[in-house]
Structures are given as C-alpha cells and as structure tokens.
C-alpha cells in the first residue's frame, strides 16, 4: 500500500491532505488552490469538468452544472444529462477522482487508498454511498470517519490535558455538533447530533431570494424563470455572505441582469450585516436544538466543556460565533482554517491506519438508533444512538403467526417509536424456520456496525441454525453491477480526458511550429526549400482544421524536420 490520503468530501468545497513526517500537509489543486469546489459540469460538446473549471462556467451553463450533490447521497435522486442518468455517487466520484489526480501529481506516485470523512449525522445509507463513490473513483476506502472527530485530531486536542470538547461543524450543506472526551491519546465521542440539510447553501438561498425579490420590486421584472440570471444572483449572494463576515456592509452590483422592451435591468444595492443577520436568523437558531441535544445525551452542561472548536466555512459568520458565545459561555476556538482541518484530521487517521501515527485511538459513535420492525409497525431498537463503534449486539424475537416457515426482517434507523417515522435501510427474508405455533420459534437478530459506521445485519433460527445476512445498501444506493458500470465509465472518461489533453498539447505544439516557421527569413531559402516549407505548412494547417487530429503528428514532424535542417544548415 502506498501513501494513504485523507479526503474531506464537502458540500461546497473539498480538500485532500497527506501525512508527511508526521505532519498533515494540504495537497493543492493544479491551480494552486488549497480547496477544490465540489462542482461537476457537462459541457455541450461532451466534456466533463470538475472543481474550479466547473465553477467558472456555472453561470452560463447552470442546467448542466451540479452543485451540493453531497446532500443527495444515499437517496434515489438522479441527474439526467444527454440521456444518461447519474447517481449522487457517480457525481461525487468525479470530484474524488479529481482529488486523487491532484494527490498523485503532488506525490509523484499512484494513490489507491484513502480515508474519507462524512458528517457525524450521516445515516448508514449515506455512509455506504460515500464508500461506493470512492470505489468508483478508483480508491480503496480504508475508513469512513466523522468530520467532527477528524477536526478534533487536526486541532491536536489529543495532545492536550484531559478535557471535554465540543465540535460545532457548520459546512456548506450539513450541520453537526459532537461532544468528545479526550484523555491520553483516546478520543471518545460521547454524543452527536445535527441536521443533514442545514448549511451555507441555505444562507446563500435565503440571500438569493431576497435579492431576486428586491430586483422585482425595483424593476417589476421577475427573473425566477431565467436560470442564467438566477445563477448570476446566487454567485453574488455567496460573495456578499463571505464579505459580510469581515465588513459591516457590502455593495452588490450585477449590470445587465435582464434586457427587454424597457431596456437593460441592473441590480445595484448595498447590503448590511444587520440585514443579512435578520434574513438568516432562523438558520442560525436552527443549530441550537442539536447543540442542546448533544449536551443532554452526553450528560454534560456548557460549563463542563473545556473548548469549543469551529469547523466548516459557515462558522466564519459573526452571528454564528455570537450564538456559540451565548450558548456555551466561552469564546470558540478558531486556531486552524475551518475549511482545511477536516482533511488534515483525515490524513492523521490515515497515519494511524498506516502505522505511522502511534498512541492514538478514535472511539466514534453511531448517530441514530438502529432496529427492526415488529408486529403493528412498532420499532424495536437493538443499537441505541451514540453507542460507541465498532459494536455488535443481538436480540431474540419470535414469530407473529402460527407455523411460519419464513420471516421478513426490515431494518430501520431513527428515533421514532413507529417505523413509519424512521428510515428504512433494507430488508431480507429468513427462510427455513421450523414450523411451530406463534411465539415458539426463537430468531436471533444481530446488528454489527464496523469502524466506518457501515451496518451488517444477520438473522438466525436458533432451532434449525438457518441463517441469512445482509450488508445494508438502501434503495437509493447502487448495486454491485451499477458500481462496476460506473467504474468502467469513470475509467473510460479518464481515458477520454487524457486523449483530449494530449490532443490539446499536440495542437499547441503545432501552432508553435507554425509560428517558428513564419519567423524564418525566406530570402535565405532556395526555391525547393521554399516549396517544401509551403507544402509542410499547408499540410499542418489542414491537419489543425480537421476534426480528427490523427494527421497532426506526421504533419508536425515534417515541418519540425525542415526547421531543424534549416537551423543546422542542412
């Protein structure tokens, strides 16, 4: 196994790090940026763009640009482009493949293994979907770990005095809060809570709606059905949100937002931090209940918490920091870039797995209760939320009808007493049960959660020994056949991307050859030499105009040979 990298697969931005000489190092993209936009796009001519390249063209190509796909992980959501249906795993795999390529370029060697982080409140199906995305991208996912736990590693709290730490993680699309107990190199998660659909995207959406409504009041024009115009507004809304984290007011100017019989319409206004706080107060307030729940589940009070760590770009919002001060009675700690600390922590966990980091143990928890459905749609818990993982627990059940030869095991995750209020993770049938009156057979159901939080369920008839097992892959996740197909397509497009890059390089080199040929003083050439140069240049220009660049190498070689002969006096 080569280098093990740590990846923060974020909603808005993603980040990758590697451990070098015991220190986490952020791996830059090919443009030198320390984070990569979690954006994928499909151009009209069939190219796939990821990261900064996708972000740059998003305003003019909104319908074929995908943002915030992390929010759909583990669901049956699909994106249809050019007759092809893409799952969230496939889009996420495009982002992961980009990070993998950046890491390989930085390290100068192939990268095959990774630790990937997920929000602590991700369900089992979302964790499995993240693992599948890594597989499609060509990565062996050695461990899925929770983002708050990774952040705590990056902050180095494992090297401080024993204490209770709260990690408040408000990212682009998800919110988590975790309470950790750190003692002697052991990081134990006591409780976690959160909201998988609360983050910076929601702040952007609220501000975008306000700007669109203000423009309508000012001009009488409603742009909501114009995706390009809305995309331009959303881009400026995000910039304004970022600016208001450091200044009291910002100017928003979008010239020529619309055009029509009344002439062009321009959006021009000043937005204050007070107005922004007023518009987004309900979003900030929505983080209070999870904080209180995590404290209650860990049987602690704010006074018991030694440090509050801020993670995620949205924690830069002053109103968020003010809320933490009010709730916890202490100044939050902001010692590391909140956009980078999760990837840094993931690389440290990679170091633990690789054996280069010693004396560190992570004890994470499962975020939601797991159990099965019993008669009447009642939820029967087997593993309670905030149970330390890995864990294995069993419970014995019986039949609901006389002389049953099989039972259906339905697995749910959630906190409601009735299964209809919880999430169905999967189901399977146990057959071969010894026929007997209801209540006689004894069926042992075992739940096992591995270190990545992935759930495995088995059932066994204690009388006959007949057993059945399942690794949970919810309905929104991919089958092995679909994963294999996605891997094949990802590899095919990687080859296509490589071909495009080689073609572009060949064209650039051909253009440079033509420029060098034009610089030659033709007065010093014989008639035959002039004719040879003219013919070679015509052939190369013809090859450049052709859709198929197969003629470029030969045409370029011919002209380059003439130039070299001239320069050497041959």
PDB file of N, CA and C in Angstrom, residues 104-176:
ATOM      1  N   UNK A 104      -1.874  12.495  -6.743  1.00  0.00           N
ATOM      2  CA  UNK A 104      -0.856  11.754  -7.495  1.00  0.00           C
ATOM      3  C   UNK A 104       0.152  12.706  -8.134  1.00  0.00           C
ATOM      4  N   UNK A 105      -0.338  13.832  -8.617  1.00  0.00           N
ATOM      5  CA  UNK A 105       0.579  14.813  -9.213  1.00  0.00           C
ATOM      6  C   UNK A 105       1.496  15.394  -8.125  1.00  0.00           C
ATOM      7  N   UNK A 106       0.958  15.656  -6.959  1.00  0.00           N
ATOM      8  CA  UNK A 106       1.717  16.242  -5.854  1.00  0.00           C
ATOM      9  C   UNK A 106       2.740  15.263  -5.306  1.00  0.00           C
ATOM     10  N   UNK A 107       2.345  13.996  -5.163  1.00  0.00           N
ATOM     11  CA  UNK A 107       3.215  12.990  -4.550  1.00  0.00           C
ATOM     12  C   UNK A 107       4.152  12.314  -5.541  1.00  0.00           C
ATOM     13  N   UNK A 108       3.770  12.381  -6.831  1.00  0.00           N
ATOM     14  CA  UNK A 108       4.593  11.743  -7.849  1.00  0.00           C
ATOM     15  C   UNK A 108       4.510  10.242  -7.848  1.00  0.00           C
ATOM     16  N   UNK A 109       3.406   9.708  -7.359  1.00  0.00           N
ATOM     17  CA  UNK A 109       3.211   8.263  -7.328  1.00  0.00           C
ATOM     18  C   UNK A 109       1.715   7.964  -7.316  1.00  0.00           C
ATOM     19  N   UNK A 110       1.322   6.738  -7.713  1.00  0.00           N
ATOM     20  CA  UNK A 110      -0.106   6.392  -7.711  1.00  0.00           C
ATOM     21  C   UNK A 110      -0.673   6.401  -6.296  1.00  0.00           C
ATOM     22  N   UNK A 111      -1.935   6.801  -6.195  1.00  0.00           N
ATOM     23  CA  UNK A 111      -2.651   6.796  -4.916  1.00  0.00           C
ATOM     24  C   UNK A 111      -3.859   5.873  -5.054  1.00  0.00           C
ATOM     25  N   UNK A 112      -3.967   4.894  -4.185  1.00  0.00           N
ATOM     26  CA  UNK A 112      -5.058   3.921  -4.287  1.00  0.00           C
ATOM     27  C   UNK A 112      -5.914   3.831  -3.035  1.00  0.00           C
ATOM     28  N   UNK A 113      -5.445   4.387  -1.910  1.00  0.00           N
ATOM     29  CA  UNK A 113      -6.148   4.219  -0.643  1.00  0.00           C
ATOM     30  C   UNK A 113      -6.435   5.564   0.006  1.00  0.00           C
ATOM     31  N   UNK A 114      -7.584   5.631   0.711  1.00  0.00           N
ATOM     32  CA  UNK A 114      -7.978   6.907   1.304  1.00  0.00           C
ATOM     33  C   UNK A 114      -8.852   6.692   2.539  1.00  0.00           C
ATOM     34  N   UNK A 115      -8.804   7.677   3.406  1.00  0.00           N
ATOM     35  CA  UNK A 115      -9.773   7.835   4.487  1.00  0.00           C
ATOM     36  C   UNK A 115     -10.662   9.002   4.077  1.00  0.00           C
ATOM     37  N   UNK A 116     -11.964   8.799   4.087  1.00  0.00           N
ATOM     38  CA  UNK A 116     -12.902   9.843   3.666  1.00  0.00           C
ATOM     39  C   UNK A 116     -13.802  10.200   4.838  1.00  0.00           C
ATOM     40  N   UNK A 117     -14.037  11.482   5.029  1.00  0.00           N
ATOM     41  CA  UNK A 117     -14.872  11.936   6.135  1.00  0.00           C
ATOM     42  C   UNK A 117     -16.312  12.151   5.681  1.00  0.00           C
ATOM     43  N   UNK A 118     -17.224  12.015   6.643  1.00  0.00           N
ATOM     44  CA  UNK A 118     -18.644  12.285   6.415  1.00  0.00           C
ATOM     45  C   UNK A 118     -19.188  13.037   7.623  1.00  0.00           C
ATOM     46  N   UNK A 119     -20.298  13.741   7.464  1.00  0.00           N
ATOM     47  CA  UNK A 119     -20.933  14.361   8.627  1.00  0.00           C
ATOM     48  C   UNK A 119     -21.269  13.302   9.677  1.00  0.00           C
ATOM     49  N   UNK A 120     -21.126  13.665  10.939  1.00  0.00           N
ATOM     50  CA  UNK A 120     -21.387  12.699  12.003  1.00  0.00           C
ATOM     51  C   UNK A 120     -22.821  12.195  11.964  1.00  0.00           C
ATOM     52  N   UNK A 121     -23.730  13.013  11.440  1.00  0.00           N
ATOM     53  CA  UNK A 121     -25.145  12.654  11.430  1.00  0.00           C
ATOM     54  C   UNK A 121     -25.562  11.945  10.145  1.00  0.00           C
ATOM     55  N   UNK A 122     -24.605  11.546   9.322  1.00  0.00           N
ATOM     56  CA  UNK A 122     -24.919  10.768   8.118  1.00  0.00           C
ATOM     57  C   UNK A 122     -25.492   9.408   8.522  1.00  0.00           C
ATOM     58  N   UNK A 123     -26.536   8.997   7.812  1.00  0.00           N
ATOM     59  CA  UNK A 123     -27.117   7.680   8.046  1.00  0.00           C
ATOM     60  C   UNK A 123     -26.228   6.604   7.433  1.00  0.00           C
ATOM     61  N   UNK A 124     -26.599   5.345   7.713  1.00  0.00           N
ATOM     62  CA  UNK A 124     -25.832   4.239   7.159  1.00  0.00           C
ATOM     63  C   UNK A 124     -25.824   4.269   5.632  1.00  0.00           C
ATOM     64  N   UNK A 125     -26.978   4.549   5.022  1.00  0.00           N
ATOM     65  CA  UNK A 125     -27.045   4.557   3.556  1.00  0.00           C
ATOM     66  C   UNK A 125     -26.182   5.656   2.971  1.00  0.00           C
ATOM     67  N   UNK A 126     -26.083   6.799   3.656  1.00  0.00           N
ATOM     68  CA  UNK A 126     -25.226   7.890   3.178  1.00  0.00           C
ATOM     69  C   UNK A 126     -23.746   7.524   3.302  1.00  0.00           C
ATOM     70  N   UNK A 127     -23.396   6.810   4.356  1.00  0.00           N
ATOM     71  CA  UNK A 127     -22.007   6.365   4.536  1.00  0.00           C
ATOM     72  C   UNK A 127     -21.638   5.341   3.460  1.00  0.00           C
ATOM     73  N   UNK A 128     -22.554   4.399   3.209  1.00  0.00           N
ATOM     74  CA  UNK A 128     -22.290   3.388   2.196  1.00  0.00           C
ATOM     75  C   UNK A 128     -22.164   4.030   0.822  1.00  0.00           C
ATOM     76  N   UNK A 129     -23.015   5.042   0.554  1.00  0.00           N
ATOM     77  CA  UNK A 129     -22.955   5.742  -0.731  1.00  0.00           C
ATOM     78  C   UNK A 129     -21.615   6.454  -0.897  1.00  0.00           C
ATOM     79  N   UNK A 130     -21.093   7.038   0.180  1.00  0.00           N
ATOM     80  CA  UNK A 130     -19.791   7.705   0.132  1.00  0.00           C
ATOM     81  C   UNK A 130     -18.684   6.700  -0.169  1.00  0.00           C
ATOM     82  N   UNK A 131     -18.782   5.529   0.449  1.00  0.00           N
ATOM     83  CA  UNK A 131     -17.795   4.481   0.192  1.00  0.00           C
ATOM     84  C   UNK A 131     -17.869   4.028  -1.265  1.00  0.00           C
ATOM     85  N   UNK A 132     -19.092   3.889  -1.786  1.00  0.00           N
ATOM     86  CA  UNK A 132     -19.271   3.496  -3.188  1.00  0.00           C
ATOM     87  C   UNK A 132     -18.660   4.547  -4.128  1.00  0.00           C
ATOM     88  N   UNK A 133     -18.828   5.825  -3.792  1.00  0.00           N
ATOM     89  CA  UNK A 133     -18.261   6.891  -4.623  1.00  0.00           C
ATOM     90  C   UNK A 133     -16.745   6.770  -4.688  1.00  0.00           C
ATOM     91  N   UNK A 134     -16.129   6.453  -3.548  1.00  0.00           N
ATOM     92  CA  UNK A 134     -14.681   6.254  -3.529  1.00  0.00           C
ATOM     93  C   UNK A 134     -14.259   5.083  -4.398  1.00  0.00           C
ATOM     94  N   UNK A 135     -15.033   4.006  -4.348  1.00  0.00           N
ATOM     95  CA  UNK A 135     -14.735   2.831  -5.169  1.00  0.00           C
ATOM     96  C   UNK A 135     -14.791   3.177  -6.651  1.00  0.00           C
ATOM     97  N   UNK A 136     -15.832   3.909  -7.048  1.00  0.00           N
ATOM     98  CA  UNK A 136     -15.979   4.318  -8.454  1.00  0.00           C
ATOM     99  C   UNK A 136     -14.799   5.177  -8.887  1.00  0.00           C
ATOM    100  N   UNK A 137     -14.301   5.998  -7.979  1.00  0.00           N
ATOM    101  CA  UNK A 137     -13.178   6.895  -8.300  1.00  0.00           C
ATOM    102  C   UNK A 137     -11.835   6.173  -8.325  1.00  0.00           C
ATOM    103  N   UNK A 138     -11.840   4.876  -8.038  1.00  0.00           N
ATOM    104  CA  UNK A 138     -10.592   4.120  -8.064  1.00  0.00           C
ATOM    105  C   UNK A 138      -9.846   4.119  -6.749  1.00  0.00           C
ATOM    106  N   UNK A 139     -10.569   4.365  -5.654  1.00  0.00           N
ATOM    107  CA  UNK A 139      -9.945   4.403  -4.334  1.00  0.00           C
ATOM    108  C   UNK A 139     -10.438   3.253  -3.461  1.00  0.00           C
ATOM    109  N   UNK A 140      -9.529   2.647  -2.710  1.00  0.00           N
ATOM    110  CA  UNK A 140      -9.937   1.723  -1.660  1.00  0.00           C
ATOM    111  C   UNK A 140     -10.168   2.559  -0.405  1.00  0.00           C
ATOM    112  N   UNK A 141     -11.411   2.634   0.033  1.00  0.00           N
ATOM    113  CA  UNK A 141     -11.750   3.467   1.190  1.00  0.00           C
ATOM    114  C   UNK A 141     -11.467   2.652   2.454  1.00  0.00           C
ATOM    115  N   UNK A 142     -10.353   2.965   3.089  1.00  0.00           N
ATOM    116  CA  UNK A 142      -9.923   2.203   4.253  1.00  0.00           C
ATOM    117  C   UNK A 142     -10.771   2.497   5.484  1.00  0.00           C
ATOM    118  N   UNK A 143     -11.309   3.706   5.559  1.00  0.00           N
ATOM    119  CA  UNK A 143     -12.124   4.059   6.714  1.00  0.00           C
ATOM    120  C   UNK A 143     -13.000   5.263   6.374  1.00  0.00           C
ATOM    121  N   UNK A 144     -14.231   5.214   6.849  1.00  0.00           N
ATOM    122  CA  UNK A 144     -15.109   6.395   6.837  1.00  0.00           C
ATOM    123  C   UNK A 144     -15.117   6.923   8.262  1.00  0.00           C
ATOM    124  N   UNK A 145     -14.739   8.185   8.469  1.00  0.00           N
ATOM    125  CA  UNK A 145     -14.769   8.734   9.827  1.00  0.00           C
ATOM    126  C   UNK A 145     -15.597  10.016   9.839  1.00  0.00           C
ATOM    127  N   UNK A 146     -16.067  10.346  11.021  1.00  0.00           N
ATOM    128  CA  UNK A 146     -16.911  11.528  11.180  1.00  0.00           C
ATOM    129  C   UNK A 146     -16.094  12.813  11.133  1.00  0.00           C
ATOM    130  N   UNK A 147     -16.651  13.816  10.473  1.00  0.00           N
ATOM    131  CA  UNK A 147     -15.939  15.083  10.296  1.00  0.00           C
ATOM    132  C   UNK A 147     -15.547  15.738  11.624  1.00  0.00           C
ATOM    133  N   UNK A 148     -16.442  15.811  12.621  1.00  0.00           N
ATOM    134  CA  UNK A 148     -16.024  16.448  13.883  1.00  0.00           C
ATOM    135  C   UNK A 148     -14.854  15.740  14.555  1.00  0.00           C
ATOM    136  N   UNK A 149     -14.842  14.404  14.469  1.00  0.00           N
ATOM    137  CA  UNK A 149     -13.736  13.648  15.060  1.00  0.00           C
ATOM    138  C   UNK A 149     -12.429  13.966  14.338  1.00  0.00           C
ATOM    139  N   UNK A 150     -12.506  14.031  13.015  1.00  0.00           N
ATOM    140  CA  UNK A 150     -11.316  14.384  12.228  1.00  0.00           C
ATOM    141  C   UNK A 150     -10.823  15.778  12.587  1.00  0.00           C
ATOM    142  N   UNK A 151     -11.763  16.706  12.746  1.00  0.00           N
ATOM    143  CA  UNK A 151     -11.384  18.083  13.084  1.00  0.00           C
ATOM    144  C   UNK A 151     -10.674  18.133  14.441  1.00  0.00           C
ATOM    145  N   UNK A 152     -11.181  17.360  15.406  1.00  0.00           N
ATOM    146  CA  UNK A 152     -10.555  17.345  16.725  1.00  0.00           C
ATOM    147  C   UNK A 152      -9.110  16.856  16.631  1.00  0.00           C
ATOM    148  N   UNK A 153      -8.868  15.866  15.766  1.00  0.00           N
ATOM    149  CA  UNK A 153      -7.497  15.387  15.552  1.00  0.00           C
ATOM    150  C   UNK A 153      -6.608  16.503  15.019  1.00  0.00           C
ATOM    151  N   UNK A 154      -7.138  17.240  14.039  1.00  0.00           N
ATOM    152  CA  UNK A 154      -6.349  18.303  13.415  1.00  0.00           C
ATOM    153  C   UNK A 154      -6.013  19.405  14.411  1.00  0.00           C
ATOM    154  N   UNK A 155      -6.950  19.698  15.305  1.00  0.00           N
ATOM    155  CA  UNK A 155      -6.703  20.735  16.304  1.00  0.00           C
ATOM    156  C   UNK A 155      -5.693  20.278  17.360  1.00  0.00           C
ATOM    157  N   UNK A 156      -5.387  18.970  17.367  1.00  0.00           N
ATOM    158  CA  UNK A 156      -4.381  18.468  18.299  1.00  0.00           C
ATOM    159  C   UNK A 156      -4.869  18.331  19.721  1.00  0.00           C
ATOM    160  N   UNK A 157      -6.193  18.236  19.912  1.00  0.00           N
ATOM    161  CA  UNK A 157      -6.706  18.155  21.279  1.00  0.00           C
ATOM    162  C   UNK A 157      -6.277  16.870  21.969  1.00  0.00           C
ATOM    163  N   UNK A 158      -5.881  15.860  21.169  1.00  0.00           N
ATOM    164  CA  UNK A 158      -5.423  14.610  21.779  1.00  0.00           C
ATOM    165  C   UNK A 158      -4.095  14.791  22.522  1.00  0.00           C
ATOM    166  N   UNK A 159      -3.410  15.897  22.235  1.00  0.00           N
ATOM    167  CA  UNK A 159      -2.113  16.135  22.881  1.00  0.00           C
ATOM    168  C   UNK A 159      -2.223  17.112  24.054  1.00  0.00           C
ATOM    169  N   UNK A 160      -3.455  17.543  24.380  1.00  0.00           N
ATOM    170  CA  UNK A 160      -3.661  18.485  25.471  1.00  0.00           C
ATOM    171  C   UNK A 160      -4.083  17.733  26.742  1.00  0.00           C
ATOM    172  N   UNK A 161      -4.332  18.510  27.803  1.00  0.00           N
ATOM    173  CA  UNK A 161      -4.773  17.882  29.045  1.00  0.00           C
ATOM    174  C   UNK A 161      -6.166  17.281  28.844  1.00  0.00           C
ATOM    175  N   UNK A 162      -6.523  16.263  29.663  1.00  0.00           N
ATOM    176  CA  UNK A 162      -7.851  15.658  29.538  1.00  0.00           C
ATOM    177  C   UNK A 162      -8.953  16.710  29.642  1.00  0.00           C
ATOM    178  N   UNK A 163      -9.906  16.625  28.738  1.00  0.00           N
ATOM    179  CA  UNK A 163     -10.988  17.606  28.744  1.00  0.00           C
ATOM    180  C   UNK A 163     -12.141  17.137  27.862  1.00  0.00           C
ATOM    181  N   UNK A 164     -13.275  17.785  28.038  1.00  0.00           N
ATOM    182  CA  UNK A 164     -14.438  17.563  27.182  1.00  0.00           C
ATOM    183  C   UNK A 164     -14.431  18.669  26.122  1.00  0.00           C
ATOM    184  N   UNK A 165     -14.618  18.288  24.874  1.00  0.00           N
ATOM    185  CA  UNK A 165     -14.552  19.233  23.760  1.00  0.00           C
ATOM    186  C   UNK A 165     -15.833  19.142  22.936  1.00  0.00           C
ATOM    187  N   UNK A 166     -16.342  20.283  22.526  1.00  0.00           N
ATOM    188  CA  UNK A 166     -17.474  20.303  21.600  1.00  0.00           C
ATOM    189  C   UNK A 166     -16.970  20.747  20.233  1.00  0.00           C
ATOM    190  N   UNK A 167     -17.362  20.019  19.182  1.00  0.00           N
ATOM    191  CA  UNK A 167     -17.033  20.396  17.809  1.00  0.00           C
ATOM    192  C   UNK A 167     -18.331  20.870  17.145  1.00  0.00           C
ATOM    193  N   UNK A 168     -18.351  22.124  16.761  1.00  0.00           N
ATOM    194  CA  UNK A 168     -19.508  22.746  16.109  1.00  0.00           C
ATOM    195  C   UNK A 168     -19.159  22.881  14.629  1.00  0.00           C
ATOM    196  N   UNK A 169     -19.781  22.063  13.799  1.00  0.00           N
ATOM    197  CA  UNK A 169     -19.383  21.946  12.388  1.00  0.00           C
ATOM    198  C   UNK A 169     -20.531  22.389  11.483  1.00  0.00           C
ATOM    199  N   UNK A 170     -20.432  23.605  10.976  1.00  0.00           N
ATOM    200  CA  UNK A 170     -21.439  24.144  10.066  1.00  0.00           C
ATOM    201  C   UNK A 170     -20.777  24.356   8.706  1.00  0.00           C
ATOM    202  N   UNK A 171     -21.006  23.427   7.805  1.00  0.00           N
ATOM    203  CA  UNK A 171     -20.372  23.474   6.493  1.00  0.00           C
ATOM    204  C   UNK A 171     -21.280  24.038   5.428  1.00  0.00           C
ATOM    205  N   UNK A 172     -21.017  23.633   4.178  1.00  0.00           N
ATOM    206  CA  UNK A 172     -21.797  24.159   3.069  1.00  0.00           C
ATOM    207  C   UNK A 172     -23.197  23.599   2.992  1.00  0.00           C
ATOM    208  N   UNK A 173     -23.360  22.334   3.422  1.00  0.00           N
ATOM    209  CA  UNK A 173     -24.679  21.727   3.282  1.00  0.00           C
ATOM    210  C   UNK A 173     -25.156  20.958   4.481  1.00  0.00           C
ATOM    211  N   UNK A 174     -24.300  20.741   5.473  1.00  0.00           N
ATOM    212  CA  UNK A 174     -24.677  19.944   6.633  1.00  0.00           C
ATOM    213  C   UNK A 174     -24.209  20.602   7.922  1.00  0.00           C
ATOM    214  N   UNK A 175     -24.900  20.245   9.023  1.00  0.00           N
ATOM    215  CA  UNK A 175     -24.516  20.748  10.339  1.00  0.00           C
ATOM    216  C   UNK A 175     -24.398  19.580  11.307  1.00  0.00           C
ATOM    217  N   UNK A 176     -23.299  19.548  12.047  1.00  0.00           N
ATOM    218  CA  UNK A 176     -23.064  18.536  13.077  1.00  0.00           C
ATOM    219  C   UNK A 176     -22.572  19.213  14.337  1.00  0.00           C
TER     220      UNK A 176
END
